Amino acid sequence: MIAFDHVTYTYEGREQPSLWDCSFTVEPGELILLTGESGCGKTTIIKLINGLLQHNGGGTLEGTVTVNGREVSKVPLWELAQTVGSVFQNPKSQFFNLDTTSEVLFGLESRGASRQEMEQALFSAARVCGVGPLLDRNIFALSGGEKQRIACASAYAMGPEVFVLDEPSSNLDGEGIRQLREILKQLKAAGKTVLVAEHRLWYAADLADRVFYLRVGRLERVYTGAEFLALPEAERRVMGLRSLTEVPLPMPQEAPHEAGSGLKVRELRAVYGRETVWDQVSFTAPRGQITAITGHNGAGKTTLARCLCGLMREKAGSIFWDGKVLNQKGRRQKGFLIMQDVNLQLFADSVLAEAQLGNEATETEAMAALERMDLAQYAQAHPLALSGGQKQRLAIVDGCLSGKELVIFDEPTSGLDYAHMLEVSRLLQELEERGLCVLVITHDGEFLRESGARAVSWLPAE
């Protein structure tokens, strides 16, 4: 079904290949889990299978990649898309429509499918991918996790034989990940060939027929599913891999003291159009503490972050800083937001310039921060040439160098391996020790356990 024959790929502008002399085959109906540290080559394999690098990448390819016996570089992308369905880490990058139903049906409509075929495909995709409640909605009003489910449904509706998924769980809550697991189980039961590139392993490891472990661009080891599950935890940690069991989110706790120091939110209300996103939101986030905001996809966590840092105006309620009302302009001056979609906040033409943008950090300080996040070797590279996990780490560097007193992280561990997740945890703890107010929006229970964050109840009980 899929074959890599001594494949080496070097991205345009890079001296070193991102994939080195990679050879493997995938049989029809197999579910392959691709894992390894951030930047190890997982996404490169995905993009070689769906043809994006051969047709649009601009880099250099040695060796051959074949799907269904045909060399991918010689198959037009529109034709290959009927065989290979793709779900990307950032679902926005694959959307073409303004409403969800049109997006799910876009591929079928483009190839001239009949109305009956599209109706059947929509029904099937909604059932398998659990997107029924999301249909006929504005795609830009969805949360990151909801967009990811629409992307899965769009790929499924095309009826391909091969599915490639790049970090599909990165923006999903626990329930969304469990729905994703069910999608993978149904694809496997239907005999589809599936490749999943992932750091969060707990939901997919026991479904995998084989696990490909990559390190620094090389396919270092291929495990059977049973062999991988039997690896001792200490060995997995050395390999830079995350937990094989789900780590539950901590229970919300009351603030240890109702301090005037730091952030206080009282009876906040937010509205999009005529729809209330949430109402009566109240909580405190003192200085010198990591405060976690959790909740299901679509609960309005990112909207809350945008209000707190002054990017949007609340409809009602008040926000206080050190006991005084903080207006929208004051919030923009006080706070820094590391966004869920970090592509929206990378502006400079090099990684080093990005780390120094909008702050007073010297080149030495910026390089030290980049070194800590394993980004120093990319100092002169363009930020948008980085992998998803590397971009995430660069945005975290920006936040830590910003000099702001309120630092808000929106899903900071999406795309991060175990070692970098621990490093981000340590960075947040240092910000905490410096007396900053640190707010983290996340679905990642393992990260919250390592960082020692205190979860708060921010939505009123229903």
Short mmCIF file of C-alpha atoms in Angstrom, two decimals:
data_model
loop_
_atom_site.label_atom_id
_atom_site.label_comp_id
_atom_site.label_asym_id
_atom_site.label_seq_id
_atom_site.Cartn_x
_atom_site.Cartn_y
_atom_site.Cartn_z
CA MET A 1 0.00 0.00 0.00
CA ILE A 2 2.76 2.49 1.05
CA ALA A 3 6.50 2.13 0.46
CA PHE A 4 9.47 4.37 1.28
CA ASP A 5 12.64 3.32 -0.53
CA HIS A 6 15.78 5.00 0.87
CA VAL A 7 14.02 8.35 1.22
CA THR A 8 15.97 11.45 2.23
CA TYR A 9 14.25 14.84 2.29
CA THR A 10 15.84 18.26 2.81
CA TYR A 11 13.62 21.31 3.18
CA GLU A 12 14.38 24.36 1.10
CA GLY A 13 16.91 26.59 2.84
CA ARG A 14 18.11 23.82 5.18
CA GLU A 15 21.56 22.27 5.04
CA GLN A 16 20.68 19.10 6.93
CA PRO A 17 17.94 16.66 5.83
CA SER A 18 14.85 16.32 8.00
CA LEU A 19 14.53 12.68 6.97
CA TRP A 20 17.56 10.42 6.39
CA ASP A 21 17.65 7.25 4.29
CA CYS A 22 14.20 6.10 5.43
CA SER A 23 12.85 2.75 4.18
CA PHE A 24 9.66 0.95 5.22
CA THR A 25 6.44 -0.53 3.88
CA VAL A 26 2.89 -0.29 5.23
CA GLU A 27 0.43 -3.03 4.38
CA PRO A 28 -3.25 -2.41 3.60
CA GLY A 29 -5.33 -2.14 6.77
CA GLU A 30 -2.41 -1.42 9.11
CA LEU A 31 -2.54 1.30 11.73
CA ILE A 32 0.93 2.80 12.18
CA LEU A 33 1.80 5.12 15.05
CA LEU A 34 4.66 7.53 14.27
CA THR A 35 6.32 8.92 17.37
CA GLY A 36 9.51 10.52 18.60
CA GLU A 37 10.79 13.86 19.85
CA SER A 38 9.60 17.12 18.27
CA GLY A 39 11.25 17.72 14.89
CA CYS A 40 12.22 14.06 14.41
CA GLY A 41 10.60 13.77 10.97
CA LYS A 42 7.05 12.57 11.69
CA THR A 43 5.34 15.38 9.81
CA THR A 44 7.79 15.02 6.93
CA ILE A 45 6.69 11.40 6.46
CA ILE A 46 3.03 12.46 6.55
CA LYS A 47 3.60 15.16 3.91
CA LEU A 48 5.52 12.80 1.67
CA ILE A 49 2.64 10.31 1.71
CA ASN A 50 -0.01 12.90 0.83
CA GLY A 51 2.29 14.51 -1.75
CA LEU A 52 2.48 18.01 -0.33
CA LEU A 53 6.27 18.05 -0.27
CA GLN A 54 6.76 16.52 -3.72
CA HIS A 55 4.37 18.97 -5.37
CA ASN A 56 4.64 22.12 -3.25
CA GLY A 57 7.50 21.68 -0.79
CA GLY A 58 10.36 23.19 -2.78
CA GLY A 59 12.89 20.94 -1.05
CA THR A 60 15.08 18.09 -2.31
CA LEU A 61 13.87 14.48 -2.37
CA GLU A 62 16.08 11.45 -2.82
CA GLY A 63 14.59 7.95 -3.07
CA THR A 64 10.99 7.11 -3.90
CA VAL A 65 7.64 7.17 -2.12
CA THR A 66 4.84 5.04 -3.55
CA VAL A 67 1.18 4.71 -2.63
CA ASN A 68 -0.86 1.93 -4.22
CA GLY A 69 2.13 1.12 -6.41
CA ARG A 70 2.30 4.62 -7.92
CA GLU A 71 5.12 7.06 -7.29
CA VAL A 72 3.61 9.97 -5.37
CA SER A 73 5.65 12.62 -7.21
CA LYS A 74 4.04 11.53 -10.50
CA VAL A 75 0.41 11.55 -9.28
CA PRO A 76 -1.46 14.91 -9.39
CA LEU A 77 -2.47 16.14 -5.96
CA TRP A 78 -6.18 16.21 -6.82
CA GLU A 79 -6.00 12.56 -7.81
CA LEU A 80 -3.89 11.55 -4.82
CA ALA A 81 -6.41 13.20 -2.48
CA GLN A 82 -8.98 10.58 -3.51
CA THR A 83 -6.69 7.89 -2.10
CA VAL A 84 -5.05 9.71 0.83
CA GLY A 85 -7.13 11.68 3.32
CA SER A 86 -5.23 14.18 5.49
CA VAL A 87 -5.87 15.70 8.91
CA PHE A 88 -3.31 18.33 9.88
CA GLN A 89 -2.14 19.55 13.28
CA ASN A 90 -3.58 22.98 12.49
CA PRO A 91 -7.00 22.26 10.92
CA LYS A 92 -7.40 25.88 9.75
CA SER A 93 -4.70 25.23 7.17
CA GLN A 94 -6.99 22.83 5.29
CA PHE A 95 -10.28 24.74 5.39
CA PHE A 96 -11.78 26.35 2.29
CA ASN A 97 -15.33 27.27 3.36
CA LEU A 98 -17.06 29.52 5.85
CA ASP A 99 -19.57 26.99 7.19
CA THR A 100 -18.96 23.50 8.53
CA THR A 101 -21.33 21.53 6.30
CA SER A 102 -19.85 22.98 3.12
CA GLU A 103 -16.37 22.19 4.44
CA VAL A 104 -17.18 18.53 5.09
CA LEU A 105 -18.58 18.22 1.55
CA PHE A 106 -15.99 20.38 -0.20
CA GLY A 107 -13.91 17.52 -1.60
CA LEU A 108 -16.92 15.63 -2.94
CA GLU A 109 -18.42 18.75 -4.47
CA SER A 110 -15.08 19.55 -6.13
CA ARG A 111 -15.01 16.22 -7.90
CA GLY A 112 -18.63 16.48 -9.06
CA ALA A 113 -20.30 13.96 -6.73
CA SER A 114 -24.08 13.59 -6.96
CA ARG A 115 -26.38 15.09 -4.35
CA GLN A 116 -27.33 11.61 -3.13
CA GLU A 117 -23.66 10.64 -2.74
CA MET A 118 -22.94 13.82 -0.78
CA GLU A 119 -25.96 13.32 1.51
CA GLN A 120 -24.85 9.78 2.29
CA ALA A 121 -21.25 10.86 2.87
CA LEU A 122 -22.38 13.67 5.19
CA PHE A 123 -24.55 11.30 7.21
CA SER A 124 -21.73 8.77 7.49
CA ALA A 125 -19.07 11.36 8.39
CA ALA A 126 -21.33 12.93 11.02
CA ARG A 127 -21.98 9.53 12.60
CA VAL A 128 -18.39 8.27 12.59
CA CYS A 129 -16.69 11.58 13.52
CA GLY A 130 -19.35 12.84 15.93
CA VAL A 131 -19.84 16.20 14.21
CA GLY A 132 -23.64 16.23 13.93
CA PRO A 133 -24.05 19.10 16.44
CA LEU A 134 -21.34 21.08 14.62
CA LEU A 135 -22.97 21.09 11.17
CA ASP A 136 -24.45 24.27 9.65
CA ARG A 137 -22.27 26.49 11.84
CA ASN A 138 -19.79 29.28 11.15
CA ILE A 139 -16.42 27.55 10.99
CA PHE A 140 -14.65 30.52 12.59
CA ALA A 141 -16.91 30.32 15.65
CA LEU A 142 -15.67 26.82 16.50
CA SER A 143 -13.07 26.00 19.13
CA GLY A 144 -9.76 24.45 18.12
CA GLY A 145 -10.96 20.97 19.07
CA GLU A 146 -14.22 21.37 17.17
CA LYS A 147 -12.29 22.45 14.07
CA GLN A 148 -10.17 19.31 14.40
CA ARG A 149 -13.28 17.11 14.34
CA ILE A 150 -14.58 18.92 11.23
CA ALA A 151 -11.20 18.25 9.57
CA CYS A 152 -11.54 14.54 10.39
CA ALA A 153 -15.06 14.49 8.95
CA SER A 154 -13.90 16.27 5.77
CA ALA A 155 -11.23 13.63 5.19
CA TYR A 156 -13.63 10.78 5.98
CA ALA A 157 -16.33 12.05 3.61
CA MET A 158 -13.99 11.60 0.64
CA GLY A 159 -13.84 7.85 1.28
CA PRO A 160 -10.04 7.42 0.88
CA GLU A 161 -8.25 4.13 1.52
CA VAL A 162 -5.36 5.80 3.37
CA PHE A 163 -5.62 8.29 6.24
CA VAL A 164 -2.68 10.34 7.55
CA LEU A 165 -3.19 12.32 10.75
CA ASP A 166 -0.63 14.78 12.11
CA GLU A 167 -0.99 15.41 15.87
CA PRO A 168 -4.79 15.10 15.64
CA SER A 169 -5.27 15.19 19.43
CA SER A 170 -3.29 18.39 20.02
CA ASN A 171 -6.34 20.64 20.55
CA LEU A 172 -8.84 18.10 21.85
CA ASP A 173 -10.23 17.68 25.35
CA GLY A 174 -10.47 14.26 26.98
CA GLU A 175 -13.87 13.50 25.48
CA GLY A 176 -12.71 14.69 22.06
CA ILE A 177 -9.67 12.41 22.24
CA ARG A 178 -11.89 9.48 23.15
CA GLN A 179 -14.07 10.30 20.13
CA LEU A 180 -10.91 10.40 18.01
CA ARG A 181 -9.99 6.97 19.33
CA GLU A 182 -13.38 5.67 18.24
CA ILE A 183 -12.82 7.16 14.78
CA LEU A 184 -9.50 5.31 14.53
CA LYS A 185 -11.14 2.08 15.67
CA GLN A 186 -13.84 2.41 13.01
CA LEU A 187 -11.28 3.19 10.31
CA LYS A 188 -9.30 0.15 11.33
CA ALA A 189 -12.40 -2.06 11.40
CA ALA A 190 -13.25 -0.84 7.88
CA GLY A 191 -9.84 -2.01 6.64
CA LYS A 192 -8.45 1.49 6.07
CA THR A 193 -4.71 2.11 6.21
CA VAL A 194 -3.96 4.71 8.90
CA LEU A 195 -0.78 6.56 9.91
CA VAL A 196 -0.93 8.76 13.01
CA ALA A 197 1.92 11.07 14.07
CA GLU A 198 1.51 11.70 17.80
CA HIS A 199 3.10 12.69 21.12
CA ARG A 200 0.00 11.90 23.20
CA LEU A 201 0.14 8.14 23.06
CA TRP A 202 -2.43 6.95 25.59
CA TYR A 203 -5.40 6.89 23.24
CA ALA A 204 -3.76 5.21 20.23
CA ALA A 205 -0.87 2.99 21.39
CA ASP A 206 -2.98 -0.11 21.94
CA LEU A 207 -4.65 0.33 18.52
CA ALA A 208 -1.35 0.35 16.63
CA ASP A 209 -0.23 -2.67 14.66
CA ARG A 210 3.27 -1.19 14.59
CA VAL A 211 5.01 1.83 16.12
CA PHE A 212 7.70 3.71 14.18
CA TYR A 213 10.12 5.48 16.51
CA LEU A 214 12.08 8.31 14.87
CA ARG A 215 15.05 10.21 16.21
CA VAL A 216 16.71 13.20 14.50
CA GLY A 217 15.23 12.31 11.12
CA ARG A 218 16.06 8.61 11.18
CA LEU A 219 13.69 5.68 11.56
CA GLU A 220 15.54 4.25 14.54
CA ARG A 221 13.26 1.38 15.55
CA VAL A 222 10.07 -0.37 14.46
CA TYR A 223 8.06 -2.05 17.24
CA THR A 224 5.06 -4.30 17.08
CA GLY A 225 2.17 -2.91 19.07
CA ALA A 226 2.75 -5.47 21.83
CA GLU A 227 6.50 -4.72 21.99
CA PHE A 228 5.86 -1.02 22.36
CA LEU A 229 3.28 -1.46 25.11
CA ALA A 230 5.74 -3.69 26.99
CA LEU A 231 8.50 -1.05 27.09
CA PRO A 232 9.39 -0.05 30.66
CA GLU A 233 8.28 3.47 31.54
CA ALA A 234 11.86 4.53 32.33
CA GLU A 235 12.95 3.51 28.82
CA ARG A 236 10.08 5.43 27.21
CA ARG A 237 11.05 8.53 29.18
CA VAL A 238 14.64 8.28 27.92
CA MET A 239 13.21 8.04 24.41
CA GLY A 240 11.36 11.33 25.00
CA LEU A 241 7.90 9.73 24.93
CA ARG A 242 4.87 10.62 26.97
CA SER A 243 2.60 8.51 29.16
CA LEU A 244 0.77 5.45 27.82
CA THR A 245 -2.04 6.01 30.32
CA GLU A 246 -4.40 8.98 30.51
CA VAL A 247 -3.52 11.42 33.29
CA PRO A 248 -6.78 12.95 34.58
CA LEU A 249 -7.15 16.69 35.00
CA PRO A 250 -6.88 17.93 38.59
CA MET A 251 -10.04 18.80 40.47
CA PRO A 252 -10.73 22.55 40.75
CA GLN A 253 -9.63 24.09 44.04
CA GLU A 254 -10.49 27.27 45.83
CA ALA A 255 -7.79 29.93 45.97
CA PRO A 256 -5.69 29.53 49.13
CA HIS A 257 -6.41 33.17 49.92
CA GLU A 258 -8.69 35.81 48.47
CA ALA A 259 -5.72 38.03 47.73
CA GLY A 260 -5.79 41.51 46.31
CA SER A 261 -2.49 40.67 44.62
CA GLY A 262 -2.76 39.53 41.02
CA LEU A 263 -5.80 38.86 38.84
CA LYS A 264 -9.40 38.79 39.98
CA VAL A 265 -12.35 38.21 37.64
CA ARG A 266 -15.89 38.96 38.75
CA GLU A 267 -19.17 38.07 36.98
CA LEU A 268 -17.70 38.36 33.51
CA ARG A 269 -19.89 37.83 30.44
CA ALA A 270 -18.82 37.43 26.81
CA VAL A 271 -20.94 37.55 23.66
CA TYR A 272 -20.29 36.63 20.02
CA GLY A 273 -22.91 38.23 17.82
CA ARG A 274 -26.12 37.61 19.75
CA GLU A 275 -24.90 34.42 21.40
CA THR A 276 -23.64 34.42 24.97
CA VAL A 277 -20.42 32.39 25.19
CA TRP A 278 -20.39 32.30 28.98
CA ASP A 279 -21.80 34.35 31.86
CA GLN A 280 -21.12 34.97 35.56
CA VAL A 281 -17.46 33.93 35.28
CA SER A 282 -15.57 34.55 38.53
CA PHE A 283 -12.18 33.34 39.80
CA THR A 284 -8.87 34.57 41.18
CA ALA A 285 -5.35 33.97 39.89
CA PRO A 286 -2.84 35.32 42.44
CA ARG A 287 0.72 36.29 41.68
CA GLY A 288 3.30 33.60 42.32
CA GLN A 289 1.00 30.80 41.24
CA ILE A 290 0.26 28.73 38.14
CA THR A 291 -3.51 28.80 37.68
CA ALA A 292 -5.09 26.30 35.29
CA ILE A 293 -8.27 26.89 33.29
CA THR A 294 -9.74 23.61 32.05
CA GLY A 295 -12.99 22.65 30.33
CA HIS A 296 -14.39 20.93 27.29
CA ASN A 297 -13.87 22.06 23.70
CA GLY A 298 -16.16 24.98 22.92
CA ALA A 299 -16.56 26.10 26.55
CA GLY A 300 -15.03 29.47 25.70
CA LYS A 301 -11.56 29.14 27.28
CA THR A 302 -9.78 30.92 24.43
CA THR A 303 -12.44 33.65 24.48
CA LEU A 304 -11.67 34.10 28.18
CA ALA A 305 -7.95 34.42 27.39
CA ARG A 306 -8.68 37.06 24.75
CA CYS A 307 -10.72 39.07 27.25
CA LEU A 308 -8.06 38.83 29.95
CA CYS A 309 -5.28 40.15 27.71
CA GLY A 310 -7.42 42.89 26.14
CA LEU A 311 -7.92 41.47 22.64
CA MET A 312 -11.70 41.55 22.99
CA ARG A 313 -14.18 43.37 25.18
CA GLU A 314 -16.40 41.62 27.68
CA LYS A 315 -20.14 42.37 27.69
CA ALA A 316 -20.43 42.65 31.46
CA GLY A 317 -18.44 42.13 34.62
CA SER A 318 -15.09 43.39 35.86
CA ILE A 319 -11.43 42.43 35.80
CA PHE A 320 -9.14 43.60 38.62
CA TRP A 321 -5.38 43.74 38.97
CA ASP A 322 -3.95 44.17 42.48
CA GLY A 323 -7.41 45.18 43.63
CA LYS A 324 -7.95 47.91 41.00
CA VAL A 325 -10.17 47.71 37.91
CA LEU A 326 -8.08 46.94 34.82
CA ASN A 327 -9.53 48.30 31.59
CA GLN A 328 -8.98 46.82 28.14
CA LYS A 329 -5.98 49.04 27.34
CA GLY A 330 -4.40 48.25 30.69
CA ARG A 331 -4.78 44.53 30.07
CA ARG A 332 -2.92 44.81 26.76
CA GLN A 333 -0.08 46.53 28.59
CA LYS A 334 -0.08 44.09 31.50
CA GLY A 335 -0.55 40.73 29.78
CA PHE A 336 1.02 38.50 27.15
CA LEU A 337 -0.89 35.69 25.42
CA ILE A 338 0.78 32.65 23.88
CA MET A 339 -1.96 31.70 21.43
CA GLN A 340 -3.32 28.28 20.64
CA ASP A 341 -2.52 28.91 16.97
CA VAL A 342 1.01 30.28 17.28
CA ASN A 343 1.18 31.01 13.54
CA LEU A 344 -0.88 34.12 14.31
CA GLN A 345 1.86 35.68 16.44
CA LEU A 346 5.12 34.92 14.65
CA PHE A 347 6.11 38.05 12.72
CA ALA A 348 9.89 38.33 12.40
CA ASP A 349 12.02 36.99 9.56
CA SER A 350 14.29 34.90 11.80
CA VAL A 351 13.91 32.89 15.00
CA LEU A 352 16.39 35.12 16.85
CA ALA A 353 14.64 38.30 15.70
CA GLU A 354 11.32 36.82 16.82
CA ALA A 355 12.71 36.10 20.29
CA GLN A 356 13.75 39.78 20.60
CA LEU A 357 10.61 41.28 19.07
CA GLY A 358 8.66 43.60 21.35
CA ASN A 359 10.89 43.16 24.40
CA GLU A 360 14.19 44.42 25.82
CA ALA A 361 16.08 41.12 25.70
CA THR A 362 19.67 41.29 24.53
CA GLU A 363 20.91 38.89 21.87
CA THR A 364 22.70 36.92 24.59
CA GLU A 365 19.51 36.62 26.65
CA ALA A 366 17.46 35.67 23.60
CA MET A 367 19.98 33.01 22.53
CA ALA A 368 20.02 31.57 26.04
CA ALA A 369 16.22 31.26 25.99
CA LEU A 370 16.33 29.65 22.53
CA GLU A 371 19.04 27.25 23.68
CA ARG A 372 16.85 26.15 26.54
CA MET A 373 14.05 25.32 24.14
CA ASP A 374 16.43 23.53 21.72
CA LEU A 375 15.97 26.27 19.13
CA ALA A 376 19.39 27.93 19.09
CA GLN A 377 20.46 25.99 15.98
CA TYR A 378 17.53 27.55 14.12
CA ALA A 379 18.35 31.14 15.16
CA GLN A 380 18.69 32.36 11.57
CA ALA A 381 15.85 30.22 10.16
CA HIS A 382 12.45 31.70 9.35
CA PRO A 383 9.95 30.99 12.17
CA LEU A 384 7.35 29.62 9.75
CA ALA A 385 9.88 27.03 8.52
CA LEU A 386 9.86 25.36 11.95
CA SER A 387 7.82 22.29 12.85
CA GLY A 388 4.60 22.72 14.81
CA GLY A 389 6.26 21.83 18.12
CA GLN A 390 9.20 24.13 17.42
CA LYS A 391 6.86 27.04 16.66
CA GLN A 392 5.08 26.35 19.93
CA ARG A 393 8.36 26.50 21.83
CA LEU A 394 9.35 29.75 20.07
CA ALA A 395 6.07 31.39 21.11
CA ILE A 396 6.75 30.27 24.70
CA VAL A 397 10.19 31.90 24.48
CA ASP A 398 8.45 35.12 23.36
CA GLY A 399 6.16 35.00 26.37
CA CYS A 400 8.94 34.34 28.86
CA LEU A 401 11.02 37.26 27.50
CA SER A 402 8.08 39.66 27.26
CA GLY A 403 8.59 41.22 30.68
CA LYS A 404 4.82 41.18 31.29
CA GLU A 405 3.34 40.50 34.74
CA LEU A 406 0.42 38.39 33.47
CA VAL A 407 1.41 35.58 31.11
CA ILE A 408 -1.37 33.45 29.60
CA PHE A 409 -0.58 30.15 27.87
CA ASP A 410 -3.32 28.72 25.63
CA GLU A 411 -2.63 24.99 25.07
CA PRO A 412 1.17 25.41 25.41
CA THR A 413 1.98 21.70 25.12
CA SER A 414 0.27 20.92 21.81
CA GLY A 415 2.93 19.39 19.59
CA LEU A 416 5.45 18.93 22.42
CA ASP A 417 7.24 15.72 23.36
CA TYR A 418 7.88 14.61 26.96
CA ALA A 419 11.22 16.38 27.43
CA HIS A 420 9.98 19.71 26.08
CA MET A 421 6.75 19.40 28.04
CA LEU A 422 8.88 19.06 31.20
CA GLU A 423 10.99 22.05 30.17
CA VAL A 424 7.88 24.19 29.68
CA SER A 425 6.69 23.04 33.12
CA ARG A 426 9.98 24.19 34.64
CA LEU A 427 9.78 27.54 32.83
CA LEU A 428 6.30 28.15 34.22
CA GLN A 429 7.52 27.27 37.70
CA GLU A 430 10.32 29.83 37.34
CA LEU A 431 7.81 32.50 36.29
CA GLU A 432 5.77 31.51 39.33
CA GLU A 433 8.82 31.87 41.60
CA ARG A 434 9.47 35.34 40.13
CA GLY A 435 6.05 36.38 41.40
CA LEU A 436 4.32 36.58 38.02
CA CYS A 437 0.70 35.68 37.50
CA VAL A 438 0.73 32.59 35.25
CA LEU A 439 -2.49 31.37 33.66
CA VAL A 440 -2.58 28.12 31.68
CA ILE A 441 -5.45 26.95 29.47
CA THR A 442 -5.03 23.26 28.75
CA HIS A 443 -6.52 19.78 28.37
CA ASP A 444 -3.17 18.18 29.26
CA GLY A 445 -3.40 16.41 32.62
CA GLU A 446 0.19 15.15 32.45
CA PHE A 447 1.47 18.69 32.00
CA LEU A 448 -0.61 20.03 34.91
CA ARG A 449 0.65 17.22 37.14
CA GLU A 450 4.27 18.07 36.35
CA SER A 451 3.83 21.84 36.68
CA GLY A 452 1.90 21.72 39.96
CA ALA A 453 -0.78 24.08 38.62
CA ARG A 454 -3.94 24.80 40.62
CA ALA A 455 -7.11 24.33 38.59
CA VAL A 456 -9.97 26.74 39.29
CA SER A 457 -13.72 26.58 38.79
CA TRP A 458 -14.41 29.41 36.36
CA LEU A 459 -17.80 28.51 34.91
CA PRO A 460 -20.85 28.49 37.23
CA ALA A 461 -22.29 25.05 37.96
CA GLU A 462 -25.12 24.17 35.57
#
